[in-house]
Amino acid sequence: MDSNQPYDPYYLRYEPPSVAASQRKANRTRLTVLAAVILGILAVMLANTSHQRDLTIRNAEYTAMQMAETVASEIEVTLGFAKSSILSVASTVSGDMTGDVLENPAEAIQPLKELTPFGGIEYIRSDGMNVMNPVEPFDASDRVYFIEGMKGNTGIWNNHHARFSQETLTNFYTPLKHNGKVVGVITGYLKAREQLSPMLENSFFGERMVGLLYNRQDMVICSTVDADFVPDLTIDQMLEGSGFNDQQSRELVGVLRHGDADAVPFHGPAGEGRIACAPVKGTDWLVAMVIPAGSFAKVVEESVQSTRLTIMAVSILFGLYMLYMLFSFVQERKEIAEEKHYLEEENRIANEKNRKAFEELRAANISLYEQRLQLEKARDEANVANQAKSTFLFSMSHDIRTPMNAILGFAGLMEKEIENPDMLRTYLGKIQNAGAYMLSLINNVLEVARIDSGRIEVEEQAVDLTSPEWLVTPMVENELHRKHMTFNTEMDITHRYVYADMHKVKEIMMNLVSNAIKYTPDGGHITMRFEEHPSAKPGYAVYTNTISDDGIGMSEEFQKHIFESFARERNTTEGKVAGVGLGMAIVKKLVEIMGGTIEVQSAPGKGSTFTVRLEHRLADEKDVIRPDDEPHEISVQSLTGKRVLLAEDNALNAEIAITIL
């Protein structure tokens, strides 16, 4: 590429190849074809070897499976013949009985033994005595075959702990009945070592296979392993001392317990072998046939030996080819390096374009996401506003209608009692109370609306916190006296002069104290404690005002909603306590406007405690403007003979104003 030419990622340099390069290319082509042929031959031979090995393994597994199924079928036939034989013996003996007790059991039963596959037949009387044991009679009342036989059952039981035999016995039992009554039990037994083990004997390519007969409880019935008789022998115990390590034993036991009708591999002391399991139908027995590892490995090895030399020769030829290809690779690296440089540059430019496109797409997605969030926020705000409006209208209509009904009702009663001054005064007082309640409700609603509109501002000035003008006690003294209540005030402050909007603070305290009086029964106690705490801000202090009462309290659930507008607990409305549920909402909003916090602790029947925390800037005494320091003039002028312009759009209000003037 010309060094003065601007870089073009799609420009590729082209130079005519030399003769040597052309020759190398032709040689590489021929050698590539040769290598492909060699690799093809090698691949075919390897595939054939692998196929031959797999086929040999499958044939071995199939052989083992066929052996296991054949043995299981043979044992099944033997068990079926034994079961029918014991039933036949019992039937024959029962027909020959002349009483409830078989007088000569051996004489009646022994001749029938030759017609059965049993190694022996025994008779157990109803009292549990086995009177035909070949060694000596014994009490068999604890044996399963006796217990089940006396119940009238016929079945098979493996005796892994025989008293007079050095091998496991498989008992076939059936009840002996006379006149429909069970009078004893007849049992015949097969000897594991003498009668069942020979059926497990098999060989695989001249080597003896291991055969195993066991049940689902891992108890060994018999096997082809030469060993002394061990009572209650389990699979785990049989593997001990056989050369298997713990992992191999667990693997082999897992295969035997699963008992799949298939041949599976296992790892033993001599290598990998195969084991095939087959169930004996009609029982919980399983037959396992094990291909020895040595025999298995020998068969597999012989199946692939014929192709190994050829594979070795082909591998040498392929190695020579690889050496040449390595030499050619070194020669070609220089040619590849330059082309790689151009490809990397093209890739870098493409990645840069993709990155820019991704950034643009990401920015567009973020913008769309933000727009969706704004729309969802606007929707949620509209839903909240709509819900608030519905709640407000419902609550206001209910709370205004109550005093209005009272006013209209008492006005109607006044018409009927126009000649009775005492009743008129009574009704008039109730009308005034209802009107005052309605005015208080409207004032509270207007206060909440004014706070929510943001038109209320904090107007701080230097004040004396101990000044009597900020006390709320005088304002509630009459109500306290009426309800015979005790009101205690405690103060623990260091700095009495601060900058604060005390009008709002007083409104907060007045609402809380009024609330405590309202929900405290007659004779109750109210405590207001004022404390000062250090502030993290220099020149400031935190003032905590705690108002506690021993009134009716409130539930934990309602405490979550007490500061919501029109929130009232059911027990207060049922108790006919007057209120619309706006006082605490106003308190909460005023506290938050002044940057403070309010908390409530309460429990039903245990009173309530409200804690207000406000942070104030400290002031000096000289900064405080006292009421006496403010200049004021009182000018009294007579309105006699004056004309007054009254602008009023309500006729009733105009009539009242004219009467007063």
XYZ file of C-alpha atoms in Angstrom:
661
model
C 0.000 0.000 0.000
C 1.270 3.472 -0.857
C 2.317 5.294 2.330
C 0.842 8.532 0.979
C -2.515 6.949 0.236
C -5.214 7.327 2.935
C -5.927 4.090 4.738
C -8.862 2.199 3.340
C -9.953 -0.824 5.435
C -11.286 -2.523 2.328
C -8.028 -2.088 0.362
C -5.947 -5.261 0.092
C -2.417 -5.313 -1.226
C -1.803 -7.692 -4.141
C 1.649 -8.888 -5.141
C 2.346 -11.569 -7.762
C 3.573 -14.757 -6.114
C 7.102 -15.912 -6.834
C 7.921 -19.218 -8.547
C 9.156 -20.701 -5.267
C 5.994 -19.616 -3.551
C 3.917 -21.188 -6.332
C 5.912 -24.419 -6.044
C 5.451 -24.458 -2.267
C 1.757 -23.917 -2.743
C 1.509 -26.816 -5.223
C 3.487 -29.090 -2.887
C 1.281 -28.123 0.020
C -1.764 -28.972 -2.049
C -0.460 -32.445 -2.906
C 0.660 -33.083 0.673
C -2.676 -31.854 1.976
C -4.432 -34.400 -0.218
C -2.021 -37.088 0.982
C -2.560 -36.101 4.605
C -6.298 -36.154 4.082
C -6.053 -39.688 2.699
C -3.835 -40.797 5.610
C -6.134 -39.199 8.131
C -9.118 -40.795 6.414
C -7.514 -44.239 6.622
C -6.508 -43.612 10.236
C -9.979 -42.370 11.120
C -11.598 -45.409 9.507
C -9.267 -47.763 11.338
C -9.761 -45.990 14.647
C -13.512 -45.971 14.116
C -13.409 -49.665 13.233
C -11.323 -50.380 16.327
C -13.696 -48.414 18.510
C -16.664 -50.096 16.843
C -15.130 -53.529 17.271
C -14.402 -52.811 20.925
C -17.934 -51.493 21.525
C -19.423 -54.484 19.738
C -17.377 -56.872 21.875
C -18.460 -55.083 25.057
C -22.107 -55.165 23.983
C -21.863 -58.882 23.179
C -20.303 -59.540 26.584
C -23.000 -57.522 28.338
C -25.707 -59.283 26.329
C -24.227 -62.669 27.262
C -24.185 -61.735 30.940
C -27.763 -60.473 30.753
C -28.942 -63.654 29.012
C -27.224 -65.755 31.658
C -28.833 -63.759 34.496
C -32.294 -64.006 32.938
C -31.851 -67.734 32.241
C -30.809 -68.427 35.839
C -33.677 -66.260 37.156
C -36.125 -68.187 34.973
C -34.729 -71.537 36.145
C -35.011 -70.460 39.812
C -38.537 -69.193 39.150
C -39.538 -72.598 37.759
C -37.935 -74.346 40.733
C -39.749 -72.110 43.213
C -43.052 -72.606 41.423
C -42.603 -76.397 41.478
C -41.633 -76.264 45.169
C -44.675 -74.168 46.080
C -47.076 -76.491 44.245
C -45.302 -79.475 45.818
C -45.800 -78.283 49.403
C -49.469 -77.643 48.679
C -49.783 -81.136 47.197
C -48.079 -82.720 50.220
C -50.377 -80.859 52.633
C -53.436 -81.879 50.634
C -52.388 -85.546 50.557
C -51.559 -85.693 54.258
C -54.767 -83.872 55.209
C -56.803 -86.478 53.386
C -55.062 -89.324 55.269
C -55.640 -87.814 58.742
C -58.084 -89.460 61.105
C -57.845 -86.935 63.938
C -56.718 -83.436 64.770
C -53.153 -84.627 65.414
C -50.913 -86.332 62.874
C -49.781 -89.360 64.856
C -46.888 -90.521 62.618
C -45.840 -87.473 60.545
C -42.676 -89.082 59.196
C -44.576 -92.156 58.015
C -47.215 -89.966 56.304
C -44.929 -87.265 54.869
C -41.519 -88.849 54.166
C -42.646 -91.033 51.249
C -43.893 -87.907 49.465
C -40.464 -86.189 49.650
C -39.162 -88.057 46.623
C -41.880 -86.422 44.514
C -40.728 -82.903 45.476
C -37.562 -80.813 44.865
C -37.054 -80.295 48.596
C -33.937 -81.193 50.519
C -36.225 -82.028 53.417
C -39.839 -81.830 54.619
C -40.850 -81.149 58.238
C -44.051 -81.044 60.263
C -44.699 -78.521 63.076
C -47.528 -79.257 65.468
C -49.966 -76.576 66.577
C -47.978 -76.202 69.830
C -44.900 -75.107 67.804
C -42.815 -78.291 68.100
C -40.983 -79.352 64.959
C -41.182 -83.127 65.332
C -39.510 -84.043 62.007
C -36.221 -82.153 62.242
C -33.490 -84.536 60.978
C -31.215 -83.654 63.909
C -33.599 -83.293 66.857
C -37.074 -81.911 67.533
C -37.112 -78.239 68.558
C -39.543 -75.442 69.376
C -40.262 -73.581 66.098
C -42.966 -71.287 67.476
C -40.752 -68.233 66.790
C -40.187 -69.124 63.132
C -41.944 -67.074 60.473
C -43.087 -70.151 58.560
C -44.884 -71.481 61.666
C -46.466 -68.124 62.618
C -47.710 -67.443 59.092
C -48.755 -71.034 58.491
C -50.900 -71.104 61.625
C -52.620 -67.998 60.283
C -53.640 -70.053 57.244
C -51.061 -68.492 54.890
C -48.891 -70.214 52.290
C -45.566 -68.667 51.329
C -41.757 -68.652 51.148
C -39.335 -67.656 53.920
C -35.535 -67.488 53.799
C -33.931 -68.818 56.965
C -30.583 -66.979 57.113
C -29.885 -68.235 60.622
C -30.615 -71.967 60.548
C -30.024 -73.799 63.840
C -28.938 -77.168 62.473
C -27.624 -76.275 59.000
C -24.470 -74.565 57.780
C -26.237 -72.885 54.884
C -29.269 -70.708 54.227
C -32.554 -72.609 53.915
C -35.497 -71.468 51.803
C -38.669 -72.713 53.514
C -41.936 -73.285 51.634
C -44.757 -73.526 54.171
C -48.493 -74.167 54.124
C -51.060 -74.891 56.847
C -52.225 -78.465 57.537
C -55.979 -78.382 57.959
C -58.470 -80.899 59.289
C -62.213 -80.272 59.091
C -61.452 -76.658 58.060
C -59.258 -76.054 61.116
C -55.480 -75.391 61.040
C -53.906 -78.175 63.132
C -50.262 -77.707 62.146
C -47.792 -76.497 59.494
C -45.923 -78.440 56.821
C -42.707 -76.926 55.457
C -40.251 -78.045 52.856
C -36.873 -76.428 52.349
C -34.322 -75.956 49.607
C -30.665 -75.875 50.592
C -28.831 -72.853 49.259
C -25.420 -74.441 48.796
C -26.579 -77.864 47.606
C -29.673 -77.007 45.539
C -29.697 -73.275 44.578
C -25.989 -72.453 44.131
C -25.430 -74.976 41.299
C -27.977 -73.069 39.185
C -25.726 -69.960 39.452
C -22.668 -71.739 38.017
C -21.647 -70.298 34.595
C -18.460 -69.442 32.726
C -17.379 -66.676 30.365
C -14.745 -67.578 27.765
C -13.467 -70.360 29.981
C -13.395 -68.337 33.223
C -15.798 -68.947 36.062
C -18.404 -66.249 36.595
C -19.554 -65.104 40.007
C -23.249 -65.779 40.584
C -25.271 -64.209 43.365
C -28.847 -64.774 44.578
C -30.143 -62.126 47.056
C -33.312 -60.263 48.001
C -34.357 -56.608 48.054
C -33.283 -56.350 51.711
C -29.631 -56.964 50.629
C -29.636 -60.403 52.290
C -27.539 -63.026 50.421
C -29.423 -66.273 49.819
C -26.600 -68.077 48.042
C -23.628 -67.456 45.752
C -20.859 -69.222 43.867
C -18.225 -67.680 46.116
C -16.518 -70.392 48.154
C -16.825 -69.281 51.771
C -17.891 -70.572 55.135
C -21.536 -70.155 56.105
C -22.224 -66.761 57.733
C -25.644 -66.273 59.335
C -27.616 -63.223 58.136
C -25.017 -62.431 55.459
C -25.574 -59.097 53.655
C -24.101 -57.849 50.379
C -21.876 -55.372 52.244
C -20.487 -58.133 54.481
C -19.872 -60.421 51.510
C -17.764 -57.740 49.760
C -15.595 -57.219 52.846
C -12.306 -58.985 52.367
C -12.917 -59.476 48.633
C -10.370 -56.838 47.618
C -12.867 -54.066 46.909
C -12.089 -50.631 48.335
C -14.843 -48.516 49.921
C -15.679 -46.638 46.730
C -15.795 -49.793 44.614
C -17.960 -51.532 47.239
C -20.414 -48.636 47.306
C -20.555 -48.651 43.498
C -21.198 -52.391 43.297
C -23.779 -52.354 46.123
C -25.586 -49.492 44.398
C -25.849 -51.527 41.189
C -27.075 -54.612 43.023
C -29.665 -52.674 45.037
C -31.023 -50.970 41.941
C -31.430 -54.319 40.245
C -32.008 -53.013 36.694
C -32.639 -55.660 34.041
C -29.489 -54.611 32.197
C -25.730 -55.182 32.252
C -23.733 -52.282 33.726
C -19.997 -51.701 34.303
C -18.331 -51.739 37.721
C -14.780 -51.256 38.950
C -13.202 -54.014 40.992
C -9.730 -54.867 42.318
C -8.674 -56.374 38.945
C -10.146 -53.604 36.785
C -13.426 -52.993 35.041
C -15.957 -55.784 34.797
C -19.622 -56.165 33.998
C -22.552 -57.179 36.167
C -26.059 -58.146 35.030
C -29.098 -58.369 37.313
C -32.440 -60.052 36.671
C -35.445 -60.329 39.026
C -37.019 -63.655 39.924
C -40.696 -63.155 39.127
C -43.175 -63.640 41.942
C -40.539 -62.926 44.651
C -38.326 -60.080 45.842
C -35.260 -62.110 44.776
C -32.631 -60.970 42.279
C -30.005 -62.889 40.334
C -26.674 -61.193 39.618
C -24.091 -62.591 37.179
C -20.637 -61.002 37.272
C -18.150 -61.130 34.361
C -14.639 -61.215 35.915
C -12.506 -58.195 35.117
C -9.634 -60.291 33.784
C -11.789 -62.240 31.371
C -13.621 -59.103 30.272
C -10.371 -57.232 29.587
C -8.914 -60.214 27.714
C -11.863 -60.460 25.338
C -11.866 -56.730 24.652
C -8.108 -56.670 24.114
C -8.140 -59.532 21.611
C -10.905 -57.878 19.604
C -8.742 -54.825 18.737
C -5.251 -56.358 18.609
C -5.408 -57.037 14.862
C -5.501 -53.373 13.844
C -2.897 -51.889 16.201
C 0.184 -52.427 13.985
C -1.516 -50.856 10.994
C -2.578 -47.880 13.073
C 1.009 -47.503 14.317
C 2.396 -47.415 10.745
C -0.168 -44.912 9.611
C 0.550 -42.792 12.680
C 4.277 -42.670 11.796
C 3.430 -41.554 8.262
C 1.137 -38.890 9.599
C 3.869 -37.720 12.003
C 6.248 -37.133 9.088
C 3.590 -35.127 7.380
C 3.091 -33.025 10.473
C 6.823 -32.252 10.596
C 6.720 -30.954 7.052
C 3.610 -28.952 7.751
C 5.330 -27.399 10.765
C 8.230 -26.307 8.558
C 5.799 -24.833 6.030
C 3.918 -23.087 8.797
C 7.068 -21.222 9.845
C 7.576 -20.037 6.254
C 4.021 -18.827 5.911
C 3.789 -16.898 9.187
C 5.359 -13.798 7.633
C 2.789 -13.783 4.848
C -0.049 -14.287 7.317
C 1.159 -11.571 9.705
C 0.621 -8.730 7.230
C -2.800 -9.952 6.210
C -3.668 -10.338 9.880
C -2.726 -6.691 10.412
C -5.199 -5.541 7.761
C -7.924 -7.844 9.103
C -7.394 -6.576 12.645
C -7.636 -2.980 11.441
C -10.854 -3.756 9.602
C -12.201 -5.463 12.685
C -11.234 -2.473 14.876
C -13.033 -0.033 12.576
C -16.111 -2.276 12.452
C -16.095 -2.594 16.245
C -15.846 1.178 16.596
C -18.851 1.612 14.320
C -20.764 -1.019 16.289
C -19.817 0.667 19.570
C -21.085 4.042 18.393
C -24.290 2.494 17.134
C -24.707 0.678 20.440
C -24.169 3.901 22.421
C -26.736 5.708 20.284
C -29.216 2.864 20.753
C -28.508 2.780 24.495
C -29.072 6.526 24.785
C -32.348 6.181 22.876
C -33.452 3.338 25.170
C -32.592 5.379 28.267
C -34.562 8.322 26.907
C -37.563 6.113 26.212
C -37.265 4.549 29.657
C -37.174 7.954 31.344
C -40.189 9.084 29.343
C -42.059 5.945 30.385
C -41.166 6.579 34.037
C -42.417 10.151 33.774
C -45.669 8.976 32.219
C -46.104 6.315 34.925
C -45.348 8.900 37.624
C -47.902 11.301 36.122
C -50.450 8.496 35.961
C -49.798 7.492 39.593
C -50.028 11.103 40.744
C -53.315 11.503 38.891
C -54.649 8.329 40.512
C -53.534 9.492 43.953
C -55.085 12.916 43.399
C -58.321 11.368 42.219
C -58.406 9.018 45.215
C -57.625 11.902 47.578
C -60.411 13.953 46.039
C -62.896 11.094 46.473
C -61.802 10.537 50.077
C -62.011 14.269 50.832
C -65.499 14.652 49.329
C -66.803 11.575 51.122
C -65.376 12.592 54.503
C -66.396 16.241 54.199
C -69.928 15.424 53.087
C -70.331 13.110 56.069
C -68.791 15.451 58.659
C -70.571 18.597 57.413
C -73.915 16.845 57.082
C -73.908 15.804 60.768
C -73.769 19.338 62.312
C -75.940 20.715 59.506
C -78.626 18.173 60.317
C -78.331 19.204 63.967
C -78.738 22.898 63.097
C -81.742 22.264 60.866
C -83.271 19.847 63.365
C -82.978 22.184 66.348
C -84.214 25.123 64.222
C -87.333 23.101 63.473
C -87.751 22.307 67.166
C -87.427 26.026 67.986
C -90.433 26.741 65.777
C -92.480 24.306 67.834
C -91.241 25.758 71.153
C -91.513 29.470 70.225
C -93.496 30.151 73.406
C -91.000 28.340 75.673
C -87.928 30.574 76.299
C -86.054 27.892 78.281
C -86.271 25.326 75.475
C -85.423 28.013 72.942
C -82.210 28.828 74.830
C -81.361 25.108 75.057
C -81.881 24.558 71.322
C -80.034 27.778 70.500
C -77.000 26.635 72.511
C -76.943 23.321 70.641
C -77.232 25.155 67.317
C -74.280 27.328 68.324
C -72.248 24.233 69.317
C -73.014 22.559 65.983
C -72.114 25.759 64.159
C -68.841 26.053 66.089
C -68.019 22.426 65.243
C -68.744 23.078 61.564
C -66.615 26.252 61.625
C -63.754 24.290 63.249
C -64.058 21.621 60.543
C -63.965 24.213 57.765
C -61.004 25.968 59.394
C -59.113 22.674 59.624
C -59.848 21.864 55.988
C -58.687 25.316 54.929
C -55.552 24.898 57.062
C -54.734 21.560 55.396
C -55.394 23.038 51.954
C -53.198 26.056 52.734
C -50.351 23.810 53.890
C -50.654 21.464 50.883
C -50.680 24.402 48.461
C -47.285 25.527 49.758
C -48.525 29.008 50.642
C -47.570 28.644 54.294
C -44.120 29.895 55.291
C -42.034 29.551 58.428
C -41.638 32.977 60.057
C -38.975 32.708 62.727
C -38.180 35.320 65.319
C -36.280 35.383 68.584
C -38.547 34.181 71.386
C -38.391 33.256 75.057
C -39.528 29.658 75.388
C -40.480 30.237 79.029
C -42.707 33.214 78.284
C -46.302 32.741 79.565
C -47.691 33.786 76.196
C -46.568 30.447 74.699
C -48.246 28.297 77.311
C -51.229 26.206 76.176
C -52.505 25.522 79.698
C -54.733 28.613 79.976
C -56.444 27.714 76.689
C -57.513 24.264 77.926
C -57.960 25.058 81.602
C -61.765 25.027 81.448
C -61.857 21.665 79.684
C -59.361 20.199 82.179
C -61.473 21.445 85.057
C -64.662 20.117 83.504
C -63.164 16.608 83.160
C -61.371 16.750 86.559
C -58.050 16.031 84.880
C -54.490 16.636 86.103
C -52.084 18.468 83.763
C -48.356 18.469 84.631
C -45.722 20.541 82.858
C -42.012 19.701 83.115
C -39.180 21.705 81.548
C -35.491 20.872 81.320
C -33.747 23.352 79.017
C -30.456 25.248 79.082
C -31.056 27.867 76.389
C -34.403 29.621 76.700
C -33.886 32.075 73.823
C -34.160 30.646 70.272
C -35.322 31.609 66.798
C -38.625 29.836 66.102
C -42.071 30.231 64.568
C -43.812 29.871 67.917
C -47.259 30.400 66.466
C -46.929 27.143 64.548
C -45.242 25.429 67.517
C -48.107 26.544 69.741
C -50.643 25.275 67.201
C -48.882 21.885 67.200
C -48.852 21.683 70.992
C -52.470 22.858 71.231
C -53.613 20.131 68.813
C -51.695 17.433 70.726
C -52.935 18.575 74.148
C -56.529 18.883 72.892
C -56.247 15.402 71.398
C -54.978 14.012 74.744
C -57.870 15.673 76.638
C -60.397 14.396 74.115
C -59.315 10.734 74.329
C -58.577 10.606 78.091
C -61.465 9.687 80.409
C -62.512 11.943 83.299
C -60.002 12.087 86.127
C -57.094 11.189 83.840
C -53.548 12.561 83.766
C -51.643 14.439 81.061
C -47.938 15.302 81.197
C -46.094 17.690 78.867
C -42.271 17.573 79.128
C -39.982 20.022 77.322
C -36.286 18.985 77.023
C -33.184 20.338 75.293
C -30.560 18.141 73.590
C -27.283 18.964 71.824
C -27.286 19.418 68.043
C -24.668 18.388 65.518
C -24.905 21.888 64.006
C -22.959 24.626 65.808
C -25.230 27.296 67.289
C -28.302 25.044 67.281
C -30.088 22.847 69.817
C -32.720 20.089 69.527
C -35.866 20.599 71.594
C -38.071 17.608 72.381
C -41.674 18.110 73.464
C -43.319 14.949 74.837
C -47.047 14.817 75.595
C -48.233 11.690 77.429
C -51.686 10.640 78.627
C -53.292 7.613 80.247
C -56.268 7.607 77.892
C -57.834 4.951 75.690
C -54.741 4.575 73.500
C -54.775 3.157 69.993
C -53.945 -0.071 68.166
C -50.585 -0.704 66.511
C -52.285 -0.909 63.110
C -53.973 2.500 63.473
C -50.671 4.135 64.477
C -49.567 3.654 60.852
C -52.459 5.863 59.643
C -52.947 8.368 62.485
C -51.308 11.223 60.570
C -53.491 10.723 57.482
C -56.359 13.104 56.790
C -59.781 12.003 58.163
C -58.161 8.988 59.893
C -60.078 7.879 62.999
C -59.896 4.567 64.821
C -63.073 2.543 65.159
C -63.024 2.521 68.986
C -63.062 6.356 69.043
C -65.992 6.635 66.641
C -67.875 3.988 68.587
C -67.152 5.938 71.782
C -68.828 9.042 70.286
C -65.619 11.123 70.596
C -66.081 14.258 68.512
C -63.569 14.916 65.747
C -63.028 14.743 62.000
C -59.494 13.329 61.895
C -57.655 16.429 60.575
C -55.811 17.571 63.721
C -53.012 15.009 63.534
C -52.638 15.555 59.798
C -52.137 19.290 60.402
C -49.623 18.556 63.195
C -47.620 16.214 60.945
C -47.509 18.732 58.070
C -46.495 21.634 60.337
C -43.725 19.578 61.964
C -42.342 18.556 58.558
C -42.506 22.160 57.273
C -40.288 23.206 60.199
C -37.865 20.319 59.498
C -38.790 18.274 62.564
C -40.071 14.801 63.336
C -43.005 13.402 65.284
C -43.402 9.907 66.730
C -46.196 8.132 68.549
C -46.156 5.233 71.011
C -49.435 3.773 72.170
C -51.359 0.665 73.107
C -55.094 0.096 73.636
C -56.056 0.991 77.208
C -52.530 2.193 78.100
C -52.573 5.763 76.791
C -50.493 7.491 74.134
C -47.207 9.419 73.967
C -46.426 11.899 71.169
C -42.824 13.107 70.787
C -42.050 16.187 68.655
C -38.414 17.046 67.858
C -37.543 20.470 66.409
C -34.128 22.033 65.845
C -33.845 25.769 66.631
C -31.071 28.319 66.205
C -29.993 29.782 69.533
C -30.611 33.484 70.227
C -29.649 36.120 72.846
C -31.995 37.813 75.250
C -31.436 41.161 73.538
C -32.818 39.717 70.268
C -36.206 38.924 71.816
C -39.021 41.410 71.035
C -41.453 41.385 73.914
C -45.114 42.448 73.545
C -44.566 45.490 75.767
C -41.694 46.679 73.556
C -43.818 46.914 70.422
C -45.192 50.422 69.841
C -48.948 50.496 69.552
C -51.633 53.048 69.626
C -55.292 52.514 70.266
C -57.518 54.971 68.469
C -61.170 54.992 69.353
C -63.491 56.780 66.943
C -67.229 57.022 67.020
C -69.169 55.803 63.986
C -72.297 57.750 64.897
C -73.745 59.470 61.876
C -71.352 57.667 59.520
C -72.441 55.831 56.395
C -71.039 52.342 55.878
C -70.700 50.551 52.549
C -71.306 46.809 53.088
C -70.225 44.494 50.243
C -71.643 41.031 50.852
C -72.914 38.497 48.332
C -74.829 36.459 50.944
C -78.146 37.909 52.088
C -78.048 36.185 55.494
C -74.539 37.432 56.240
C -75.583 40.962 55.151
C -78.580 40.866 57.482
C -76.400 39.790 60.426
C -73.852 42.545 59.760
C -76.547 45.224 59.524
C -78.072 44.096 62.819
C -74.696 44.192 64.595
C -73.865 47.648 63.202
